[in-house]
């Protein structure tokens, strides 16, 4: 089961890297979408202009995936312990 999860995480990280690489045009500059209705945030604009916003998004996604995997594994361990303790109580 863990092998499947690790394979999925590896696949998603490779897919995300490929997606970021495809967003560059032939000049090597990142394409940005500007809309008059979008509120301008200077820090985000600067990160987007330098292409660093994709690094930030990637790090956030990796952290969230790590937290989800950690909570899932912790839940499985707790469920297993609950079953063991429940079985011992029923035997008395």
Short mmCIF file of N, CA, C and O in Angstrom, two decimals:
data_model
loop_
_atom_site.label_atom_id
_atom_site.label_comp_id
_atom_site.label_asym_id
_atom_site.label_seq_id
_atom_site.Cartn_x
_atom_site.Cartn_y
_atom_site.Cartn_z
N UNK A 1 0.82 -1.19 0.00
CA UNK A 1 0.00 0.00 0.00
C UNK A 1 0.87 1.26 0.00
O UNK A 1 0.60 2.20 -0.70
N UNK A 2 1.91 1.24 0.84
CA UNK A 2 2.78 2.41 0.91
C UNK A 2 3.52 2.63 -0.41
O UNK A 2 3.79 3.76 -0.79
N UNK A 3 3.82 1.55 -1.09
CA UNK A 3 4.51 1.67 -2.37
C UNK A 3 3.64 2.41 -3.37
O UNK A 3 4.13 3.24 -4.14
N UNK A 4 2.34 2.15 -3.34
CA UNK A 4 1.42 2.85 -4.24
C UNK A 4 1.35 4.33 -3.90
O UNK A 4 1.31 5.17 -4.79
N UNK A 5 1.33 4.64 -2.62
CA UNK A 5 1.26 6.05 -2.19
C UNK A 5 2.52 6.79 -2.61
O UNK A 5 2.46 7.89 -3.15
N UNK A 6 3.67 6.18 -2.37
CA UNK A 6 4.93 6.82 -2.75
C UNK A 6 5.03 6.98 -4.27
O UNK A 6 5.54 7.98 -4.75
N UNK A 7 4.53 6.00 -5.01
CA UNK A 7 4.53 6.10 -6.46
C UNK A 7 3.63 7.25 -6.91
O UNK A 7 3.99 8.01 -7.81
N UNK A 8 2.48 7.41 -6.26
CA UNK A 8 1.57 8.49 -6.60
C UNK A 8 2.21 9.85 -6.30
O UNK A 8 2.12 10.77 -7.11
N UNK A 9 2.88 9.97 -5.17
CA UNK A 9 3.54 11.23 -4.82
C UNK A 9 4.64 11.55 -5.82
O UNK A 9 4.78 12.69 -6.27
N UNK A 10 5.41 10.55 -6.20
CA UNK A 10 6.46 10.75 -7.19
C UNK A 10 5.87 11.18 -8.53
O UNK A 10 6.37 12.10 -9.18
N UNK A 11 4.79 10.53 -8.94
CA UNK A 11 4.13 10.87 -10.19
C UNK A 11 3.63 12.31 -10.16
O UNK A 11 3.82 13.07 -11.12
N UNK A 12 2.98 12.70 -9.06
CA UNK A 12 2.45 14.06 -8.97
C UNK A 12 3.56 15.10 -8.99
O UNK A 12 3.41 16.16 -9.61
N UNK A 13 4.67 14.83 -8.33
CA UNK A 13 5.76 15.80 -8.34
C UNK A 13 6.38 15.92 -9.73
O UNK A 13 6.70 17.02 -10.17
N UNK A 14 6.51 14.81 -10.44
CA UNK A 14 7.03 14.87 -11.82
C UNK A 14 6.05 15.59 -12.73
O UNK A 14 6.45 16.39 -13.58
N UNK A 15 4.77 15.33 -12.55
CA UNK A 15 3.75 15.98 -13.38
C UNK A 15 3.75 17.49 -13.13
O UNK A 15 3.67 18.27 -14.07
N UNK A 16 3.87 17.89 -11.87
CA UNK A 16 3.89 19.31 -11.55
C UNK A 16 5.11 19.98 -12.15
O UNK A 16 5.03 21.08 -12.68
N UNK A 17 6.25 19.33 -12.08
CA UNK A 17 7.47 19.88 -12.67
C UNK A 17 7.32 20.05 -14.18
O UNK A 17 7.71 21.07 -14.74
N UNK A 18 6.74 19.06 -14.82
CA UNK A 18 6.53 19.14 -16.27
C UNK A 18 5.55 20.25 -16.62
O UNK A 18 5.71 20.95 -17.62
N UNK A 19 4.54 20.43 -15.78
CA UNK A 19 3.56 21.49 -16.03
C UNK A 19 4.20 22.86 -15.93
O UNK A 19 3.95 23.74 -16.75
N UNK A 20 5.04 23.05 -14.94
CA UNK A 20 5.73 24.33 -14.78
C UNK A 20 6.66 24.57 -15.96
O UNK A 20 6.75 25.67 -16.48
N UNK A 21 7.34 23.53 -16.42
CA UNK A 21 8.25 23.68 -17.54
C UNK A 21 7.50 24.06 -18.81
O UNK A 21 8.00 24.80 -19.65
N UNK A 22 6.28 23.55 -18.98
CA UNK A 22 5.50 23.84 -20.18
C UNK A 22 4.94 25.26 -20.20
O UNK A 22 4.54 25.75 -21.24
N UNK A 23 4.90 25.93 -19.05
CA UNK A 23 4.35 27.28 -19.02
C UNK A 23 5.33 28.32 -19.56
O UNK A 23 4.96 29.46 -19.73
N UNK A 24 6.54 27.92 -19.84
CA UNK A 24 7.50 28.85 -20.42
C UNK A 24 7.32 28.89 -21.93
O UNK A 24 7.13 27.87 -22.57
N UNK A 25 7.36 30.10 -22.49
CA UNK A 25 7.26 30.21 -23.94
C UNK A 25 8.65 30.08 -24.57
O UNK A 25 9.63 29.80 -23.90
N UNK A 26 8.74 30.30 -25.87
CA UNK A 26 10.00 30.06 -26.59
C UNK A 26 11.10 31.05 -26.20
O UNK A 26 12.27 30.77 -26.41
N UNK A 27 10.73 32.20 -25.63
CA UNK A 27 11.76 33.16 -25.24
C UNK A 27 12.34 32.83 -23.87
O UNK A 27 13.29 33.45 -23.45
N UNK A 28 11.75 31.86 -23.17
CA UNK A 28 12.24 31.50 -21.86
C UNK A 28 11.56 32.25 -20.74
O UNK A 28 11.80 32.00 -19.58
N UNK A 29 10.70 33.21 -21.11
CA UNK A 29 9.99 33.96 -20.09
C UNK A 29 8.68 33.25 -19.75
O UNK A 29 8.08 32.60 -20.59
N UNK A 30 8.28 33.39 -18.52
CA UNK A 30 7.02 32.78 -18.09
C UNK A 30 5.85 33.63 -18.57
O UNK A 30 5.90 34.85 -18.55
N UNK A 31 4.80 32.97 -19.03
CA UNK A 31 3.60 33.68 -19.44
C UNK A 31 2.79 34.03 -18.22
O UNK A 31 2.62 33.23 -17.32
N UNK A 32 2.28 35.25 -18.18
CA UNK A 32 1.42 35.66 -17.08
C UNK A 32 0.09 36.11 -17.64
O UNK A 32 0.01 36.60 -18.77
N UNK A 33 -0.94 35.93 -16.86
CA UNK A 33 -2.28 36.36 -17.27
C UNK A 33 -2.64 37.57 -16.44
O UNK A 33 -2.68 37.49 -15.21
N UNK A 34 -2.87 38.69 -17.10
CA UNK A 34 -3.25 39.91 -16.39
C UNK A 34 -4.72 40.19 -16.65
O UNK A 34 -5.20 40.11 -17.77
N UNK A 35 -5.41 40.52 -15.61
CA UNK A 35 -6.82 40.84 -15.73
C UNK A 35 -7.08 42.12 -14.96
O UNK A 35 -6.56 42.33 -13.87
N UNK A 36 -7.90 42.99 -15.53
CA UNK A 36 -8.20 44.26 -14.89
C UNK A 36 -9.01 44.05 -13.62
O UNK A 36 -8.96 44.87 -12.70
N UNK A 37 -9.75 42.95 -13.56
CA UNK A 37 -10.60 42.71 -12.39
C UNK A 37 -9.85 42.11 -11.21
O UNK A 37 -10.36 42.07 -10.12
N UNK A 38 -8.62 41.64 -11.45
CA UNK A 38 -7.84 41.03 -10.38
C UNK A 38 -7.13 42.12 -9.59
O UNK A 38 -6.49 43.00 -10.16
N UNK A 39 -7.27 42.05 -8.26
CA UNK A 39 -6.61 43.03 -7.41
C UNK A 39 -5.10 42.80 -7.48
O UNK A 39 -4.63 41.68 -7.39
N UNK A 40 -4.35 43.87 -7.65
CA UNK A 40 -2.91 43.77 -7.79
C UNK A 40 -2.25 43.64 -6.42
O UNK A 40 -2.48 44.46 -5.54
N UNK A 41 -1.43 42.62 -6.25
CA UNK A 41 -0.67 42.42 -5.03
C UNK A 41 0.79 42.44 -5.43
O UNK A 41 1.24 41.62 -6.23
N UNK A 42 1.53 43.39 -4.90
CA UNK A 42 2.90 43.63 -5.36
C UNK A 42 3.81 42.42 -5.17
O UNK A 42 4.59 42.07 -6.06
N UNK A 43 3.73 41.77 -4.01
CA UNK A 43 4.61 40.64 -3.75
C UNK A 43 4.33 39.51 -4.73
O UNK A 43 5.25 38.93 -5.30
N UNK A 44 3.06 39.22 -4.95
CA UNK A 44 2.70 38.16 -5.88
C UNK A 44 3.11 38.52 -7.30
O UNK A 44 3.56 37.65 -8.06
N UNK A 45 2.95 39.78 -7.66
CA UNK A 45 3.36 40.21 -9.00
C UNK A 45 4.86 40.04 -9.19
O UNK A 45 5.31 39.60 -10.25
N UNK A 46 5.63 40.40 -8.17
CA UNK A 46 7.08 40.27 -8.27
C UNK A 46 7.49 38.81 -8.36
O UNK A 46 8.36 38.45 -9.16
N UNK A 47 6.87 37.96 -7.52
CA UNK A 47 7.18 36.53 -7.59
C UNK A 47 6.80 35.94 -8.94
O UNK A 47 7.52 35.12 -9.51
N UNK A 48 5.66 36.35 -9.45
CA UNK A 48 5.20 35.86 -10.75
C UNK A 48 6.12 36.35 -11.86
O UNK A 48 6.46 35.60 -12.78
N UNK A 49 6.56 37.59 -11.77
CA UNK A 49 7.44 38.15 -12.80
C UNK A 49 8.78 37.43 -12.83
O UNK A 49 9.37 37.23 -13.90
N UNK A 50 9.28 37.02 -11.66
CA UNK A 50 10.55 36.32 -11.59
C UNK A 50 10.41 34.81 -11.81
O UNK A 50 11.42 34.11 -11.86
N UNK A 51 9.18 34.34 -11.86
CA UNK A 51 8.96 32.91 -12.03
C UNK A 51 9.10 32.11 -10.75
O UNK A 51 9.10 30.89 -10.76
N UNK A 52 9.21 32.81 -9.62
CA UNK A 52 9.41 32.12 -8.35
C UNK A 52 8.10 31.68 -7.72
O UNK A 52 8.10 30.90 -6.77
N UNK A 53 6.98 32.17 -8.23
CA UNK A 53 5.68 31.79 -7.67
C UNK A 53 5.47 30.29 -7.81
O UNK A 53 4.84 29.65 -6.96
N UNK A 54 6.00 29.70 -8.88
CA UNK A 54 5.84 28.26 -9.10
C UNK A 54 6.63 27.46 -8.07
O UNK A 54 6.20 26.38 -7.66
N UNK A 55 7.74 27.99 -7.62
CA UNK A 55 8.51 27.34 -6.57
C UNK A 55 7.72 27.38 -5.27
O UNK A 55 7.64 26.37 -4.55
N UNK A 56 7.12 28.51 -4.98
CA UNK A 56 6.32 28.65 -3.76
C UNK A 56 5.14 27.69 -3.78
O UNK A 56 4.87 26.99 -2.80
N UNK A 57 4.44 27.64 -4.89
CA UNK A 57 3.28 26.74 -5.02
C UNK A 57 3.73 25.29 -4.89
O UNK A 57 3.07 24.48 -4.23
N UNK A 58 4.84 24.93 -5.51
CA UNK A 58 5.34 23.56 -5.43
C UNK A 58 5.67 23.18 -3.99
O UNK A 58 5.32 22.09 -3.53
N UNK A 59 6.33 24.06 -3.27
CA UNK A 59 6.68 23.78 -1.87
C UNK A 59 5.42 23.62 -1.02
O UNK A 59 5.33 22.70 -0.20
N UNK A 60 4.44 24.48 -1.23
CA UNK A 60 3.19 24.39 -0.47
C UNK A 60 2.48 23.07 -0.76
O UNK A 60 1.99 22.40 0.16
N UNK A 61 2.44 22.67 -2.03
CA UNK A 61 1.79 21.40 -2.40
C UNK A 61 2.52 20.22 -1.77
O UNK A 61 1.89 19.30 -1.24
N UNK A 62 3.84 20.24 -1.79
CA UNK A 62 4.62 19.14 -1.20
C UNK A 62 4.38 19.07 0.31
O UNK A 62 4.19 17.97 0.87
N UNK A 63 4.33 20.21 0.97
CA UNK A 63 4.07 20.22 2.42
C UNK A 63 2.68 19.68 2.72
O UNK A 63 2.50 18.86 3.63
N UNK A 64 1.68 20.10 1.94
CA UNK A 64 0.32 19.61 2.16
C UNK A 64 0.22 18.12 1.91
O UNK A 64 -0.45 17.40 2.66
N UNK A 65 0.86 17.63 0.86
CA UNK A 65 0.86 16.19 0.60
C UNK A 65 1.52 15.42 1.74
O UNK A 65 1.03 14.36 2.15
N UNK A 66 2.61 15.95 2.25
CA UNK A 66 3.29 15.32 3.38
C UNK A 66 2.39 15.26 4.61
O UNK A 66 2.33 14.23 5.30
N UNK A 67 1.69 16.35 4.88
CA UNK A 67 0.77 16.36 6.02
C UNK A 67 -0.37 15.37 5.84
O UNK A 67 -0.76 14.67 6.78
N UNK A 68 -0.91 15.30 4.63
CA UNK A 68 -1.99 14.35 4.36
C UNK A 68 -1.51 12.93 4.54
O UNK A 68 -2.20 12.10 5.15
N UNK A 69 -0.34 12.61 4.02
CA UNK A 69 0.21 11.27 4.18
C UNK A 69 0.47 10.95 5.65
O UNK A 69 0.19 9.84 6.12
N UNK A 70 0.99 11.91 6.40
CA UNK A 70 1.26 11.70 7.82
C UNK A 70 -0.03 11.42 8.59
O UNK A 70 -0.10 10.49 9.39
N UNK A 71 -1.06 12.21 8.34
CA UNK A 71 -2.33 12.03 9.05
C UNK A 71 -2.96 10.70 8.68
O UNK A 71 -3.52 10.00 9.53
N UNK A 72 -2.86 10.30 7.41
CA UNK A 72 -3.42 9.03 6.97
C UNK A 72 -2.72 7.86 7.66
O UNK A 72 -3.38 6.95 8.17
N UNK A 73 -1.40 7.90 7.70
CA UNK A 73 -0.65 6.82 8.38
C UNK A 73 -0.95 6.80 9.87
O UNK A 73 -1.11 5.73 10.47
N UNK A 74 -1.06 7.97 10.48
CA UNK A 74 -1.37 8.05 11.91
C UNK A 74 -2.76 7.48 12.19
O UNK A 74 -2.95 6.75 13.16
N UNK A 75 -3.71 7.77 11.32
CA UNK A 75 -5.07 7.24 11.48
C UNK A 75 -5.07 5.73 11.39
O UNK A 75 -5.76 5.06 12.16
N UNK A 76 -4.32 5.17 10.46
CA UNK A 76 -4.25 3.71 10.33
C UNK A 76 -3.64 3.07 11.57
O UNK A 76 -4.12 2.05 12.05
N UNK A 77 -2.59 3.68 12.09
CA UNK A 77 -1.96 3.14 13.29
C UNK A 77 -2.90 3.20 14.49
O UNK A 77 -3.00 2.25 15.27
N UNK A 78 -3.61 4.31 14.64
CA UNK A 78 -4.56 4.45 15.74
C UNK A 78 -5.69 3.44 15.60
O UNK A 78 -6.11 2.82 16.59
N UNK A 79 -6.20 3.25 14.38
CA UNK A 79 -7.26 2.28 14.16
C UNK A 79 -6.79 0.87 14.52
O UNK A 79 -7.54 0.10 15.14
N UNK A 80 -5.57 0.53 14.14
CA UNK A 80 -5.02 -0.79 14.46
C UNK A 80 -4.89 -0.97 15.97
O UNK A 80 -5.26 -2.01 16.52
N UNK A 81 -4.41 0.06 16.65
CA UNK A 81 -4.29 -0.02 18.11
C UNK A 81 -5.65 -0.13 18.79
O UNK A 81 -5.82 -0.85 19.77
N UNK A 82 -6.65 0.59 18.28
CA UNK A 82 -8.00 0.51 18.83
C UNK A 82 -8.55 -0.91 18.69
O UNK A 82 -9.21 -1.42 19.61
N UNK A 83 -8.31 -1.54 17.55
CA UNK A 83 -8.78 -2.92 17.34
C UNK A 83 -8.08 -3.87 18.30
O UNK A 83 -8.72 -4.76 18.87
N UNK A 84 -6.78 -3.69 18.50
CA UNK A 84 -6.04 -4.56 19.42
C UNK A 84 -6.53 -4.40 20.85
O UNK A 84 -6.76 -5.37 21.56
N UNK A 85 -6.73 -3.17 21.28
CA UNK A 85 -7.20 -2.91 22.64
C UNK A 85 -8.64 -3.39 22.79
O UNK A 85 -8.99 -3.99 23.81
N UNK A 86 -9.46 -3.18 21.79
CA UNK A 86 -10.84 -3.66 21.83
C UNK A 86 -10.92 -5.17 21.91
O UNK A 86 -11.75 -5.73 22.62
N UNK A 87 -10.04 -5.88 21.22
CA UNK A 87 -10.00 -7.34 21.27
C UNK A 87 -9.56 -7.85 22.62
O UNK A 87 -10.07 -8.83 23.12
N UNK A 88 -8.62 -7.17 23.25
CA UNK A 88 -8.14 -7.57 24.57
C UNK A 88 -9.20 -7.34 25.64
O UNK A 88 -9.34 -8.12 26.57
N UNK A 89 -9.96 -6.26 25.51
CA UNK A 89 -11.01 -5.97 26.49
C UNK A 89 -12.13 -7.00 26.38
O UNK A 89 -12.67 -7.46 27.38
N UNK A 90 -12.49 -7.40 25.16
CA UNK A 90 -13.55 -8.38 24.95
C UNK A 90 -13.16 -9.75 25.45
O UNK A 90 -14.02 -10.57 25.77
N UNK A 91 -11.87 -10.07 25.50
CA UNK A 91 -11.42 -11.38 25.94
C UNK A 91 -11.54 -11.54 27.45
O UNK A 91 -11.58 -12.64 27.96
N UNK A 92 -11.59 -10.45 28.21
CA UNK A 92 -11.65 -10.54 29.68
C UNK A 92 -12.97 -10.96 30.17
O UNK A 92 -13.97 -11.13 29.96
#
